[in-house]
Amino acid sequence: MPHLTTTGAQLSATGAAELGIGIPGYAHPLVAPVEWGELTRPGAPLHWAVLNVADGPGTRPDPHCLEAAGRLRNAGVKVLGHLDLGHGSRLFGDLVGDAQRFVDWYQVDGFLLGHCPSGGADLAAVRRTTATLEVVLEHADGGHLVLGHGGHPHPGYADIADQMVTFVGSWADYRWSQVAEWTADHPPERFVHLVHGVPRTHLDEAVRIARWQGAGTIFFTDRTGDTSGEHGGPTDPFAALPGYWDEIVSRIGPGVSE
């Protein structure tokens, strides 16, 4: 499967890949039109954006989501469909069916696998899933797969996807968090951090922590809420733009490095 590629404009003076933004799933385009519109802004350092129509692809194509996904693709932004693994409880056939609908209806470039298992005992099952999804994404050369663990998984998961979400949580937890030792064996573009409740006054500190911990893709927001449910829900802190979106874009955009 293809890993994140880095263009010349995304390299710092030291040759290191720049930090970029991953959008874990805004609310429906009718509810959050400004948010979806901002994602097509030229020069925004976006790695990908997740489309979650109705805790998955929904039961029929949604014209508003079709339009939003088309605009993102035209702007060169990867669109990932949201698939919930239910910590390993989803039936394999149902999961693959949802993936195929995402491809048929929205031509997604990959998937974010939410509630992905993290233990070694589940590794074989998740490997089977990712291998099948690569076939489903044949139109995109295997696509881009992100495992939504939310914490550090068994190191074997690093070999079966492009990226892993190794932190999802609050700023209070993030500022004192530590990374697993095995992550040092992999480049930053393999790791994603999603942090809510980051005060504007601590944004620079949050960016420094992400770089120190070796994350290549981040989403920081000053919004707070419950991340245990589906993305885009009424209390999801990641469902809307952070109040300092312009500042994030300017801090980690192409050519900005520390």
mmCIF file of C-alpha atoms in Angstrom:
data_model
loop_
_atom_site.group_PDB
_atom_site.id
_atom_site.type_symbol
_atom_site.label_atom_id
_atom_site.label_comp_id
_atom_site.label_asym_id
_atom_site.label_seq_id
_atom_site.Cartn_x
_atom_site.Cartn_y
_atom_site.Cartn_z
ATOM 1 C CA MET A 1 0.000 0.000 0.000
ATOM 2 C CA PRO A 2 1.275 3.542 -0.664
ATOM 3 C CA HIS A 3 2.535 5.447 2.328
ATOM 4 C CA LEU A 4 2.266 9.219 2.709
ATOM 5 C CA THR A 5 4.340 10.891 0.028
ATOM 6 C CA THR A 6 6.008 14.231 0.583
ATOM 7 C CA THR A 7 6.390 16.862 -2.083
ATOM 8 C CA GLY A 8 9.282 19.288 -2.228
ATOM 9 C CA ALA A 9 7.054 22.054 -0.825
ATOM 10 C CA GLN A 10 6.331 19.911 2.221
ATOM 11 C CA LEU A 11 9.954 19.432 3.196
ATOM 12 C CA SER A 12 11.706 21.532 5.805
ATOM 13 C CA ALA A 13 15.224 22.827 5.398
ATOM 14 C CA THR A 14 16.485 19.684 7.147
ATOM 15 C CA GLY A 15 14.647 17.409 4.708
ATOM 16 C CA ALA A 16 12.118 16.251 7.322
ATOM 17 C CA ALA A 17 8.477 15.845 6.378
ATOM 18 C CA GLU A 18 6.271 18.697 7.517
ATOM 19 C CA LEU A 19 3.512 18.219 10.043
ATOM 20 C CA GLY A 20 0.098 18.084 8.389
ATOM 21 C CA ILE A 21 -3.572 17.992 9.308
ATOM 22 C CA GLY A 22 -5.977 15.070 9.203
ATOM 23 C CA ILE A 23 -9.690 15.845 9.534
ATOM 24 C CA PRO A 24 -11.264 13.012 11.582
ATOM 25 C CA GLY A 25 -14.788 13.664 10.343
ATOM 26 C CA TYR A 26 -16.757 16.895 10.265
ATOM 27 C CA ALA A 27 -20.519 17.006 10.704
ATOM 28 C CA HIS A 28 -22.732 16.563 7.634
ATOM 29 C CA PRO A 29 -22.046 19.195 4.924
ATOM 30 C CA LEU A 30 -25.523 20.672 5.442
ATOM 31 C CA VAL A 31 -24.749 21.177 9.139
ATOM 32 C CA ALA A 32 -21.136 22.293 8.711
ATOM 33 C CA PRO A 33 -20.840 23.975 5.284
ATOM 34 C CA VAL A 34 -18.133 26.399 6.433
ATOM 35 C CA GLU A 35 -15.983 23.547 7.734
ATOM 36 C CA TRP A 36 -16.150 21.599 4.484
ATOM 37 C CA GLY A 37 -15.553 24.745 2.466
ATOM 38 C CA GLU A 38 -12.381 25.552 4.403
ATOM 39 C CA LEU A 39 -10.859 22.218 3.432
ATOM 40 C CA THR A 40 -10.495 23.364 -0.181
ATOM 41 C CA ARG A 41 -8.502 26.460 0.765
ATOM 42 C CA PRO A 42 -5.328 26.585 -1.375
ATOM 43 C CA GLY A 43 -2.169 25.918 0.617
ATOM 44 C CA ALA A 44 -3.839 24.310 3.648
ATOM 45 C CA PRO A 45 -1.502 21.517 4.886
ATOM 46 C CA LEU A 46 -4.093 18.731 4.678
ATOM 47 C CA HIS A 47 -3.142 15.067 4.507
ATOM 48 C CA TRP A 48 -6.712 13.752 4.366
ATOM 49 C CA ALA A 49 -10.313 14.301 5.444
ATOM 50 C CA VAL A 50 -12.752 11.638 6.646
ATOM 51 C CA LEU A 51 -16.258 11.328 5.243
ATOM 52 C CA ASN A 52 -18.763 9.771 7.648
ATOM 53 C CA VAL A 53 -22.225 9.965 6.100
ATOM 54 C CA ALA A 54 -24.264 8.027 8.680
ATOM 55 C CA ASP A 55 -21.859 6.055 10.858
ATOM 56 C CA GLY A 56 -20.578 4.720 7.551
ATOM 57 C CA PRO A 57 -21.680 5.272 3.917
ATOM 58 C CA GLY A 58 -25.411 5.342 4.667
ATOM 59 C CA THR A 59 -28.103 3.425 2.795
ATOM 60 C CA ARG A 60 -28.055 5.472 -0.426
ATOM 61 C CA PRO A 61 -25.816 8.105 -2.025
ATOM 62 C CA ASP A 62 -26.139 11.491 -0.324
ATOM 63 C CA PRO A 63 -25.973 14.330 -2.894
ATOM 64 C CA HIS A 64 -24.507 16.795 -0.400
ATOM 65 C CA CYS A 65 -21.734 14.384 0.572
ATOM 66 C CA LEU A 66 -21.121 13.599 -3.090
ATOM 67 C CA GLU A 67 -20.602 17.291 -3.757
ATOM 68 C CA ALA A 68 -18.322 17.770 -0.743
ATOM 69 C CA ALA A 69 -16.201 14.741 -1.630
ATOM 70 C CA GLY A 70 -15.900 15.889 -5.237
ATOM 71 C CA ARG A 71 -14.693 19.333 -4.200
ATOM 72 C CA LEU A 72 -12.041 17.831 -1.946
ATOM 73 C CA ARG A 73 -10.763 15.489 -4.655
ATOM 74 C CA ASN A 74 -10.627 18.375 -7.126
ATOM 75 C CA ALA A 75 -8.577 20.295 -4.565
ATOM 76 C CA GLY A 76 -6.138 17.385 -4.238
ATOM 77 C CA VAL A 77 -7.246 16.298 -0.751
ATOM 78 C CA LYS A 78 -7.536 12.564 0.020
ATOM 79 C CA VAL A 79 -11.073 11.562 1.053
ATOM 80 C CA LEU A 80 -11.257 8.636 3.492
ATOM 81 C CA GLY A 81 -14.452 6.741 4.263
ATOM 82 C CA HIS A 82 -15.169 6.030 7.935
ATOM 83 C CA LEU A 83 -15.527 2.344 8.809
ATOM 84 C CA ASP A 84 -16.254 1.364 12.411
ATOM 85 C CA LEU A 85 -14.606 -1.924 13.391
ATOM 86 C CA GLY A 86 -16.437 -1.957 16.724
ATOM 87 C CA HIS A 87 -13.247 -3.092 18.500
ATOM 88 C CA GLY A 88 -13.378 -6.243 16.389
ATOM 89 C CA SER A 89 -17.107 -6.966 16.711
ATOM 90 C CA ARG A 90 -18.195 -5.961 13.165
ATOM 91 C CA LEU A 91 -19.036 -8.799 10.801
ATOM 92 C CA PHE A 92 -16.440 -9.012 8.052
ATOM 93 C CA GLY A 93 -19.061 -9.100 5.284
ATOM 94 C CA ASP A 94 -20.853 -6.011 6.603
ATOM 95 C CA LEU A 95 -17.574 -4.119 6.821
ATOM 96 C CA VAL A 96 -16.553 -4.967 3.267
ATOM 97 C CA GLY A 97 -20.040 -4.089 2.029
ATOM 98 C CA ASP A 98 -19.783 -0.622 3.590
ATOM 99 C CA ALA A 99 -16.330 -0.183 2.063
ATOM 100 C CA GLN A 100 -17.596 -1.069 -1.399
ATOM 101 C CA ARG A 101 -20.475 1.411 -1.083
ATOM 102 C CA PHE A 102 -18.023 4.159 -0.098
ATOM 103 C CA VAL A 103 -16.027 3.412 -3.249
ATOM 104 C CA ASP A 104 -19.017 3.023 -5.575
ATOM 105 C CA TRP A 105 -20.825 6.136 -4.367
ATOM 106 C CA TYR A 106 -18.087 8.530 -3.255
ATOM 107 C CA GLN A 107 -14.904 7.220 -4.957
ATOM 108 C CA VAL A 108 -13.009 7.458 -1.656
ATOM 109 C CA ASP A 109 -9.210 7.291 -1.637
ATOM 110 C CA GLY A 110 -9.000 5.132 1.475
ATOM 111 C CA PHE A 111 -10.488 4.469 4.904
ATOM 112 C CA LEU A 112 -10.187 5.408 8.554
ATOM 113 C CA LEU A 113 -10.918 2.270 10.591
ATOM 114 C CA GLY A 114 -12.512 3.584 13.776
ATOM 115 C CA HIS A 115 -12.484 1.643 17.048
ATOM 116 C CA CYS A 116 -9.723 -0.565 15.673
ATOM 117 C CA PRO A 117 -8.519 -3.350 17.981
ATOM 118 C CA SER A 118 -5.034 -2.888 19.424
ATOM 119 C CA GLY A 119 -4.024 -6.245 20.898
ATOM 120 C CA GLY A 120 -1.812 -8.887 19.363
ATOM 121 C CA ALA A 121 -4.651 -11.442 19.403
ATOM 122 C CA ASP A 122 -6.653 -9.313 16.920
ATOM 123 C CA LEU A 123 -3.746 -8.612 14.587
ATOM 124 C CA ALA A 124 -4.493 -11.427 12.114
ATOM 125 C CA ALA A 125 -8.142 -10.396 11.757
ATOM 126 C CA VAL A 126 -7.272 -6.742 11.170
ATOM 127 C CA ARG A 127 -4.580 -7.783 8.684
ATOM 128 C CA ARG A 128 -7.224 -9.737 6.763
ATOM 129 C CA THR A 129 -9.450 -6.657 6.760
ATOM 130 C CA THR A 130 -6.778 -4.263 5.514
ATOM 131 C CA ALA A 131 -5.675 -6.709 2.801
ATOM 132 C CA THR A 132 -9.273 -6.949 1.569
ATOM 133 C CA LEU A 133 -9.714 -3.168 1.664
ATOM 134 C CA GLU A 134 -6.637 -2.744 -0.511
ATOM 135 C CA VAL A 135 -8.390 -4.883 -3.134
ATOM 136 C CA VAL A 136 -11.566 -2.809 -2.812
ATOM 137 C CA LEU A 137 -9.396 0.300 -3.300
ATOM 138 C CA GLU A 138 -7.717 -1.058 -6.420
ATOM 139 C CA HIS A 139 -8.786 2.090 -8.303
ATOM 140 C CA ALA A 140 -6.558 4.092 -5.925
ATOM 141 C CA ASP A 141 -3.560 1.719 -6.071
ATOM 142 C CA GLY A 142 -4.540 0.173 -2.743
ATOM 143 C CA GLY A 143 -5.625 3.459 -1.199
ATOM 144 C CA HIS A 144 -4.660 5.028 2.104
ATOM 145 C CA LEU A 145 -5.543 3.137 5.282
ATOM 146 C CA VAL A 146 -5.551 4.653 8.777
ATOM 147 C CA LEU A 147 -6.077 2.455 11.837
ATOM 148 C CA GLY A 148 -8.043 4.339 14.491
ATOM 149 C CA HIS A 149 -6.678 2.730 17.639
ATOM 150 C CA GLY A 150 -6.747 5.833 19.831
ATOM 151 C CA GLY A 151 -3.701 4.590 21.757
ATOM 152 C CA HIS A 152 -0.509 2.679 21.088
ATOM 153 C CA PRO A 153 -1.281 -0.766 19.634
ATOM 154 C CA HIS A 154 0.807 -3.897 19.367
ATOM 155 C CA PRO A 155 3.790 -2.926 17.143
ATOM 156 C CA GLY A 156 2.746 -5.473 14.518
ATOM 157 C CA TYR A 157 -0.040 -3.140 13.370
ATOM 158 C CA ALA A 158 2.569 -0.798 11.887
ATOM 159 C CA ASP A 159 3.085 -3.281 9.049
ATOM 160 C CA ILE A 160 -0.520 -3.489 7.855
ATOM 161 C CA ALA A 161 -1.594 0.131 7.265
ATOM 162 C CA ASP A 162 -0.283 3.506 6.177
ATOM 163 C CA GLN A 163 -0.985 5.275 9.462
ATOM 164 C CA MET A 164 -2.114 4.615 13.028
ATOM 165 C CA VAL A 165 -4.011 6.977 15.314
ATOM 166 C CA THR A 166 -2.003 6.527 18.500
ATOM 167 C CA PHE A 167 -3.586 9.327 20.520
ATOM 168 C CA VAL A 168 -7.196 10.513 20.810
ATOM 169 C CA GLY A 169 -8.058 12.547 23.873
ATOM 170 C CA SER A 170 -7.918 15.755 25.813
ATOM 171 C CA TRP A 171 -5.184 18.338 26.085
ATOM 172 C CA ALA A 172 -4.932 17.609 29.807
ATOM 173 C CA ASP A 173 -3.887 14.036 28.951
ATOM 174 C CA TYR A 174 -1.863 14.880 25.857
ATOM 175 C CA ARG A 175 0.533 17.326 27.491
ATOM 176 C CA TRP A 176 1.714 14.596 29.896
ATOM 177 C CA SER A 177 1.524 11.682 27.440
ATOM 178 C CA GLN A 178 4.427 9.500 26.340
ATOM 179 C CA VAL A 179 4.967 7.427 23.234
ATOM 180 C CA ALA A 180 5.753 3.725 23.079
ATOM 181 C CA GLU A 181 9.441 2.991 22.527
ATOM 182 C CA TRP A 182 8.798 0.975 19.361
ATOM 183 C CA THR A 183 7.471 4.049 17.535
ATOM 184 C CA ALA A 184 11.042 5.337 17.233
ATOM 185 C CA ASP A 185 11.610 2.664 14.580
ATOM 186 C CA HIS A 186 9.112 4.359 12.224
ATOM 187 C CA PRO A 187 8.963 7.790 10.565
ATOM 188 C CA PRO A 188 6.535 10.490 11.810
ATOM 189 C CA GLU A 189 4.233 10.123 8.803
ATOM 190 C CA ARG A 190 3.044 6.814 10.242
ATOM 191 C CA PHE A 191 1.401 8.380 13.339
ATOM 192 C CA VAL A 192 -1.689 10.521 13.920
ATOM 193 C CA HIS A 193 -2.652 12.506 17.052
ATOM 194 C CA LEU A 194 -6.180 13.921 17.577
ATOM 195 C CA VAL A 195 -6.446 16.273 20.554
ATOM 196 C CA HIS A 196 -9.410 18.274 21.837
ATOM 197 C CA GLY A 197 -9.614 21.030 24.429
ATOM 198 C CA VAL A 198 -6.292 22.609 23.413
ATOM 199 C CA PRO A 199 -6.380 26.266 24.544
ATOM 200 C CA ARG A 200 -5.248 28.864 22.023
ATOM 201 C CA THR A 201 -2.493 29.903 24.424
ATOM 202 C CA HIS A 202 -1.069 26.353 24.372
ATOM 203 C CA LEU A 203 -1.242 25.751 20.624
ATOM 204 C CA ASP A 204 2.503 26.209 20.116
ATOM 205 C CA GLU A 205 3.195 23.796 22.972
ATOM 206 C CA ALA A 206 0.848 21.210 21.435
ATOM 207 C CA VAL A 207 2.641 21.476 18.086
ATOM 208 C CA ARG A 208 6.002 20.995 19.809
ATOM 209 C CA ILE A 209 4.722 17.900 21.639
ATOM 210 C CA ALA A 210 3.472 16.395 18.375
ATOM 211 C CA ARG A 211 6.883 16.891 16.796
ATOM 212 C CA TRP A 212 8.784 15.630 19.837
ATOM 213 C CA GLN A 213 6.614 12.510 19.942
ATOM 214 C CA GLY A 214 7.062 11.823 16.248
ATOM 215 C CA ALA A 215 3.549 12.455 14.905
ATOM 216 C CA GLY A 216 3.238 13.442 11.257
ATOM 217 C CA THR A 217 -0.528 14.128 11.103
ATOM 218 C CA ILE A 218 -2.516 16.011 13.739
ATOM 219 C CA PHE A 219 -5.852 17.623 14.468
ATOM 220 C CA PHE A 220 -5.989 20.062 17.384
ATOM 221 C CA THR A 221 -9.126 21.872 18.498
ATOM 222 C CA ASP A 222 -10.179 24.114 21.348
ATOM 223 C CA ARG A 223 -13.587 22.444 21.356
ATOM 224 C CA THR A 224 -14.457 19.889 24.024
ATOM 225 C CA GLY A 225 -16.905 17.000 24.122
ATOM 226 C CA ASP A 226 -17.286 13.242 24.014
ATOM 227 C CA THR A 227 -15.111 11.237 21.601
ATOM 228 C CA SER A 228 -16.577 7.852 22.536
ATOM 229 C CA GLY A 229 -19.433 8.022 20.033
ATOM 230 C CA GLU A 230 -19.523 8.428 16.274
ATOM 231 C CA HIS A 231 -17.684 11.285 14.601
ATOM 232 C CA GLY A 232 -19.960 14.148 13.688
ATOM 233 C CA GLY A 233 -22.306 13.604 16.635
ATOM 234 C CA PRO A 234 -23.699 16.551 18.617
ATOM 235 C CA THR A 235 -20.994 16.378 21.303
ATOM 236 C CA ASP A 236 -18.093 15.387 19.052
ATOM 237 C CA PRO A 237 -15.328 17.998 19.534
ATOM 238 C CA PHE A 238 -13.890 17.139 16.115
ATOM 239 C CA ALA A 239 -17.135 17.825 14.222
ATOM 240 C CA ALA A 240 -16.438 21.531 13.629
ATOM 241 C CA LEU A 241 -13.575 23.896 12.934
ATOM 242 C CA PRO A 242 -11.387 24.871 15.881
ATOM 243 C CA GLY A 243 -11.626 28.526 16.815
ATOM 244 C CA TYR A 244 -7.991 29.034 15.786
ATOM 245 C CA TRP A 245 -8.082 27.224 12.431
ATOM 246 C CA ASP A 246 -6.246 30.060 10.649
ATOM 247 C CA GLU A 247 -3.471 29.931 13.245
ATOM 248 C CA ILE A 248 -3.002 26.181 12.844
ATOM 249 C CA VAL A 249 -2.791 26.518 9.065
ATOM 250 C CA SER A 250 -0.212 29.303 9.340
ATOM 251 C CA ARG A 251 1.887 27.452 11.965
ATOM 252 C CA ILE A 252 2.245 24.134 10.172
ATOM 253 C CA GLY A 253 1.768 25.114 6.552
ATOM 254 C CA PRO A 254 4.381 24.372 3.868
ATOM 255 C CA GLY A 255 7.742 25.905 4.654
ATOM 256 C CA VAL A 256 7.053 26.321 8.374
ATOM 257 C CA SER A 257 9.395 24.363 10.619
ATOM 258 C CA GLU A 258 11.079 24.547 13.989
#
